[in-house]
Tab-separated table of C-alpha atoms in Angstrom:
chain	number	residue	atom	x	y	z
A	676	UNK	CA	53.386	-54.431	-218.693
A	677	UNK	CA	55.471	-52.312	-216.136
A	678	UNK	CA	58.944	-53.469	-215.702
A	679	UNK	CA	61.418	-52.043	-213.206
A	680	UNK	CA	65.277	-52.526	-214.044
A	681	UNK	CA	67.767	-51.474	-211.337
A	682	UNK	CA	71.457	-51.228	-211.142
A	683	UNK	CA	74.221	-49.887	-209.084
A	684	UNK	CA	77.514	-50.876	-207.302
A	685	UNK	CA	77.306	-54.365	-205.374
A	686	UNK	CA	80.221	-54.138	-203.264
A	687	UNK	CA	81.098	-51.186	-200.909
A	688	UNK	CA	83.553	-50.460	-198.167
A	689	UNK	CA	82.289	-49.024	-194.605
A	690	UNK	CA	81.916	-45.213	-194.733
A	691	UNK	CA	81.179	-45.182	-198.632
A	692	UNK	CA	77.937	-44.061	-200.313
A	693	UNK	CA	75.622	-46.563	-201.662
A	694	UNK	CA	74.171	-45.689	-205.261
A	695	UNK	CA	71.411	-47.274	-206.926
A	696	UNK	CA	69.154	-46.536	-209.969
A	697	UNK	CA	65.831	-47.793	-211.103
A	698	UNK	CA	64.430	-47.575	-214.568
A	699	UNK	CA	60.868	-47.855	-215.444
A	700	UNK	CA	59.527	-49.360	-218.653
A	701	UNK	CA	56.012	-49.639	-220.015
A	702	UNK	CA	53.228	-47.519	-218.333
A	703	UNK	CA	53.262	-44.115	-217.016
A	704	UNK	CA	55.931	-42.562	-214.891
A	705	UNK	CA	53.850	-39.729	-213.762
A	706	UNK	CA	51.184	-40.089	-210.895
A	707	UNK	CA	52.681	-42.514	-209.102
A	708	UNK	CA	55.544	-42.796	-206.031
A	709	UNK	CA	58.377	-44.826	-206.703
A	710	UNK	CA	60.000	-46.519	-203.595
A	711	UNK	CA	63.231	-48.066	-202.411
A	712	UNK	CA	62.714	-51.231	-199.900
A	713	UNK	CA	65.518	-53.263	-198.571
A	714	UNK	CA	65.892	-56.728	-197.105
A	715	UNK	CA	69.079	-57.757	-195.045
A	716	UNK	CA	69.934	-61.354	-195.387
A	717	UNK	CA	67.685	-63.769	-193.654
A	718	UNK	CA	65.561	-60.810	-192.494
A	719	UNK	CA	62.355	-59.022	-193.247
A	720	UNK	CA	61.464	-56.222	-195.626
A	721	UNK	CA	62.117	-52.448	-194.760
A	722	UNK	CA	61.017	-49.368	-196.584
A	723	UNK	CA	63.523	-46.856	-197.297
A	724	UNK	CA	62.101	-43.956	-198.925
A	725	UNK	CA	59.658	-42.782	-202.088
A	726	UNK	CA	59.509	-40.076	-204.609
A	727	UNK	CA	57.078	-39.111	-207.043
A	728	UNK	CA	57.644	-37.401	-210.629
A	729	UNK	CA	57.467	-33.868	-209.041
A	730	UNK	CA	60.274	-34.819	-206.424
A	731	UNK	CA	57.787	-34.870	-203.374
A	732	UNK	CA	59.549	-37.221	-201.055
A	733	UNK	CA	58.937	-39.228	-197.961
A	734	UNK	CA	61.491	-41.117	-195.828
A	735	UNK	CA	61.462	-43.903	-193.290
A	736	UNK	CA	62.354	-41.808	-189.946
A	737	UNK	CA	65.231	-44.409	-188.974
A	738	UNK	CA	67.049	-43.741	-192.172
A	739	UNK	CA	66.057	-40.197	-193.182
A	740	UNK	CA	69.546	-38.560	-191.835
A	741	UNK	CA	71.526	-40.888	-194.463
A	742	UNK	CA	69.105	-41.096	-197.378
A	743	UNK	CA	68.751	-39.054	-200.378
A	744	UNK	CA	66.275	-39.919	-203.215
A	745	UNK	CA	65.999	-38.043	-206.631
A	746	UNK	CA	64.024	-38.467	-209.825
A	747	UNK	CA	64.726	-37.896	-213.585
A	748	UNK	CA	61.191	-37.938	-214.975
A	749	UNK	CA	62.395	-37.305	-218.697
A	750	UNK	CA	64.347	-40.697	-218.327
A	751	UNK	CA	61.653	-42.326	-216.218
A	752	UNK	CA	64.443	-42.895	-213.663
A	753	UNK	CA	64.915	-42.747	-209.907
A	754	UNK	CA	67.873	-42.997	-207.730
A	755	UNK	CA	68.757	-43.830	-204.086
A	756	UNK	CA	71.676	-42.622	-202.154
A	757	UNK	CA	72.424	-44.035	-198.715
A	758	UNK	CA	75.796	-42.210	-197.106
A	759	UNK	CA	78.269	-43.552	-194.496
A	760	UNK	CA	77.154	-47.524	-194.948
A	761	UNK	CA	78.240	-50.005	-192.551
A	762	UNK	CA	77.932	-53.912	-192.713
A	763	UNK	CA	74.409	-53.425	-191.207
A	764	UNK	CA	73.321	-51.950	-194.559
A	765	UNK	CA	74.324	-55.117	-196.382
A	766	UNK	CA	70.922	-56.183	-197.820
A	767	UNK	CA	69.147	-56.903	-201.204
A	768	UNK	CA	67.704	-53.518	-202.464
A	769	UNK	CA	64.467	-53.417	-204.510
A	770	UNK	CA	62.821	-50.669	-206.424
A	771	UNK	CA	58.992	-50.609	-206.472
A	772	UNK	CA	55.901	-48.629	-207.823
A	773	UNK	CA	53.566	-47.459	-205.157
A	774	UNK	CA	49.824	-47.781	-206.229
A	775	UNK	CA	46.926	-46.218	-204.324
A	776	UNK	CA	44.086	-48.204	-203.710
A	777	UNK	CA	41.034	-46.542	-201.993
A	778	UNK	CA	43.638	-43.990	-200.480
A	779	UNK	CA	45.740	-46.770	-199.274
A	780	UNK	CA	49.072	-47.294	-200.941
A	781	UNK	CA	50.827	-50.651	-201.829
A	782	UNK	CA	53.462	-51.835	-204.099
A	783	UNK	CA	52.527	-53.257	-207.281
A	784	UNK	CA	55.601	-53.675	-209.375
A	785	UNK	CA	59.029	-54.413	-208.031
A	786	UNK	CA	62.614	-54.486	-209.422
A	787	UNK	CA	64.680	-57.605	-209.424
A	788	UNK	CA	66.849	-56.657	-206.604
A	789	UNK	CA	70.248	-55.910	-205.939
A	790	UNK	CA	72.545	-57.336	-203.576
A	791	UNK	CA	74.500	-54.616	-201.904
A	792	UNK	CA	77.421	-56.022	-199.708
A	793	UNK	CA	79.480	-53.600	-197.359
A	794	UNK	CA	82.662	-55.149	-196.020
A	795	UNK	CA	86.289	-53.959	-195.548
B	836	UNK	CA	61.501	-52.744	-185.202
B	837	UNK	CA	58.544	-53.953	-187.376
B	838	UNK	CA	55.365	-52.228	-186.732
B	839	UNK	CA	53.355	-55.175	-187.893
B	840	UNK	CA	53.299	-58.514	-185.963
B	841	UNK	CA	52.970	-61.889	-187.932
B	842	UNK	CA	53.403	-65.519	-186.963
B	843	UNK	CA	56.970	-66.652	-187.632
B	844	UNK	CA	55.453	-69.903	-189.348
B	845	UNK	CA	52.510	-71.815	-190.317
B	846	UNK	CA	52.243	-74.937	-192.125
B	847	UNK	CA	49.533	-77.266	-193.695
B	848	UNK	CA	48.880	-80.099	-196.129
B	849	UNK	CA	48.007	-79.706	-199.590
B	850	UNK	CA	44.229	-78.650	-199.952
B	851	UNK	CA	44.136	-77.389	-196.145
B	852	UNK	CA	43.195	-74.031	-195.622
B	853	UNK	CA	45.600	-71.939	-193.859
B	854	UNK	CA	45.274	-68.339	-192.230
B	855	UNK	CA	47.979	-65.947	-191.523
B	856	UNK	CA	47.595	-62.769	-189.548
B	857	UNK	CA	48.906	-59.432	-189.234
B	858	UNK	CA	48.543	-57.079	-186.305
B	859	UNK	CA	48.986	-53.494	-186.039
B	860	UNK	CA	47.331	-50.526	-184.571
B	861	UNK	CA	44.773	-47.663	-185.247
B	862	UNK	CA	47.591	-45.830	-186.963
B	863	UNK	CA	48.119	-48.405	-189.472
B	864	UNK	CA	45.954	-51.323	-190.077
B	865	UNK	CA	42.987	-49.602	-188.403
B	866	UNK	CA	43.048	-46.945	-190.899
B	867	UNK	CA	44.611	-48.260	-194.124
B	868	UNK	CA	44.123	-51.197	-196.213
B	869	UNK	CA	46.573	-53.865	-196.108
B	870	UNK	CA	48.677	-55.577	-198.848
B	871	UNK	CA	50.127	-59.139	-198.822
B	872	UNK	CA	53.317	-60.179	-200.634
B	873	UNK	CA	54.627	-63.631	-201.383
B	874	UNK	CA	58.474	-64.146	-201.662
B	875	UNK	CA	59.454	-67.505	-202.928
B	876	UNK	CA	63.114	-68.608	-202.215
B	877	UNK	CA	64.377	-65.054	-201.534
B	878	UNK	CA	63.267	-63.861	-205.077
B	879	UNK	CA	61.425	-60.401	-205.705
B	880	UNK	CA	58.278	-60.133	-203.575
B	881	UNK	CA	54.957	-60.257	-205.422
B	882	UNK	CA	51.671	-58.779	-204.436
B	883	UNK	CA	49.075	-61.519	-203.766
B	884	UNK	CA	46.287	-59.334	-202.024
B	885	UNK	CA	45.797	-55.607	-201.730
B	886	UNK	CA	42.769	-54.742	-199.652
B	887	UNK	CA	40.339	-57.801	-200.229
B	888	UNK	CA	41.352	-57.595	-204.004
B	889	UNK	CA	43.394	-60.016	-205.880
B	890	UNK	CA	45.812	-58.607	-208.715
B	891	UNK	CA	45.423	-60.135	-212.174
B	892	UNK	CA	47.069	-63.753	-212.334
B	893	UNK	CA	46.890	-64.473	-208.552
B	894	UNK	CA	44.626	-67.613	-208.001
B	895	UNK	CA	41.346	-66.988	-206.155
B	896	UNK	CA	42.249	-69.348	-203.383
B	897	UNK	CA	43.816	-66.432	-201.929
B	898	UNK	CA	41.787	-63.901	-200.044
B	899	UNK	CA	42.452	-61.052	-197.726
B	900	UNK	CA	40.123	-59.447	-194.765
B	901	UNK	CA	40.681	-57.013	-191.880
B	902	UNK	CA	38.912	-56.721	-188.546
B	903	UNK	CA	39.876	-53.547	-186.390
B	904	UNK	CA	43.635	-53.583	-186.297
B	905	UNK	CA	44.356	-57.076	-187.513
B	906	UNK	CA	44.611	-58.247	-191.053
B	907	UNK	CA	44.426	-61.795	-192.531
B	908	UNK	CA	45.435	-63.468	-195.433
B	909	UNK	CA	43.688	-66.813	-196.067
B	910	UNK	CA	44.647	-69.516	-198.687
B	911	UNK	CA	41.993	-71.949	-199.235
B	912	UNK	CA	43.220	-75.107	-200.770
B	913	UNK	CA	46.885	-74.810	-200.092
B	914	UNK	CA	49.120	-75.926	-203.255
B	915	UNK	CA	52.914	-76.994	-203.148
B	916	UNK	CA	53.590	-73.715	-204.996
B	917	UNK	CA	52.311	-71.546	-202.268
B	918	UNK	CA	55.495	-72.440	-200.183
B	919	UNK	CA	57.027	-68.975	-199.459
B	920	UNK	CA	57.509	-66.362	-197.127
B	921	UNK	CA	54.566	-63.853	-196.829
B	922	UNK	CA	54.808	-60.384	-195.775
B	923	UNK	CA	51.832	-57.748	-194.822
B	924	UNK	CA	52.301	-53.885	-195.215
B	925	UNK	CA	50.386	-50.764	-195.009
B	926	UNK	CA	50.924	-47.091	-194.450
B	927	UNK	CA	51.483	-45.907	-190.815
B	928	UNK	CA	50.211	-42.219	-190.484
B	929	UNK	CA	51.845	-41.714	-187.118
B	930	UNK	CA	55.414	-41.787	-188.625
B	931	UNK	CA	54.391	-41.129	-192.500
B	932	UNK	CA	56.070	-44.294	-193.709
B	933	UNK	CA	55.241	-47.626	-195.268
B	934	UNK	CA	55.710	-50.370	-192.606
B	935	UNK	CA	56.028	-54.232	-193.076
B	936	UNK	CA	55.298	-57.146	-191.060
B	937	UNK	CA	57.705	-59.526	-189.533
B	938	UNK	CA	56.955	-62.210	-192.140
B	939	UNK	CA	55.405	-65.749	-191.974
B	940	UNK	CA	57.004	-68.638	-193.522
B	941	UNK	CA	54.268	-70.998	-194.952
B	942	UNK	CA	55.442	-74.746	-195.333
B	943	UNK	CA	53.335	-76.980	-197.524
B	944	UNK	CA	53.668	-80.514	-195.655
């Protein structure tokens, strides 16, 4: 059974950098893309970025200028950094595994979520 | 701005059949399979449908379909535990990104 466990700072001040890490337990790390998704309070889901074990990445165009995603394959971990945060970045952040089904990707395993609050 | 449009809310009684829709365009739903996620009380989302297949452990009252640029999730025989928010998602090749729907709140009356 695949489990994703995530952690990171939950309270940031405006202009600081958000940093989260997700560790994968069970199953293979190679051969998949690994994503970050967020959900502002009371709002819907927004995909942020993804990376595979080789370091190939895809980014949400609306966040690309502030986002950095990295991977440590030996530790089966991947990380997210979001710079220059504002109150609009307050959200629950999820990590997730991307599975390809008939050449169509979807998220099959999710982390527990981390609430990140940006406040002065 | 979400690329996929869903109804804001849908309701039904226990045992009723309800259908949720997810509308996109030729760059997303028209090309790729759609997944549906259930989110109960703001917990982590759970996949209930990918394409027209059910993940292990998901009751077979859930089914998915697609016609052109609109995907649908049908719950046949609504149960109290189905009360949740549901999001559709797929890939959009015009922006090279995963896109989500606006979400539908399902209420069991």
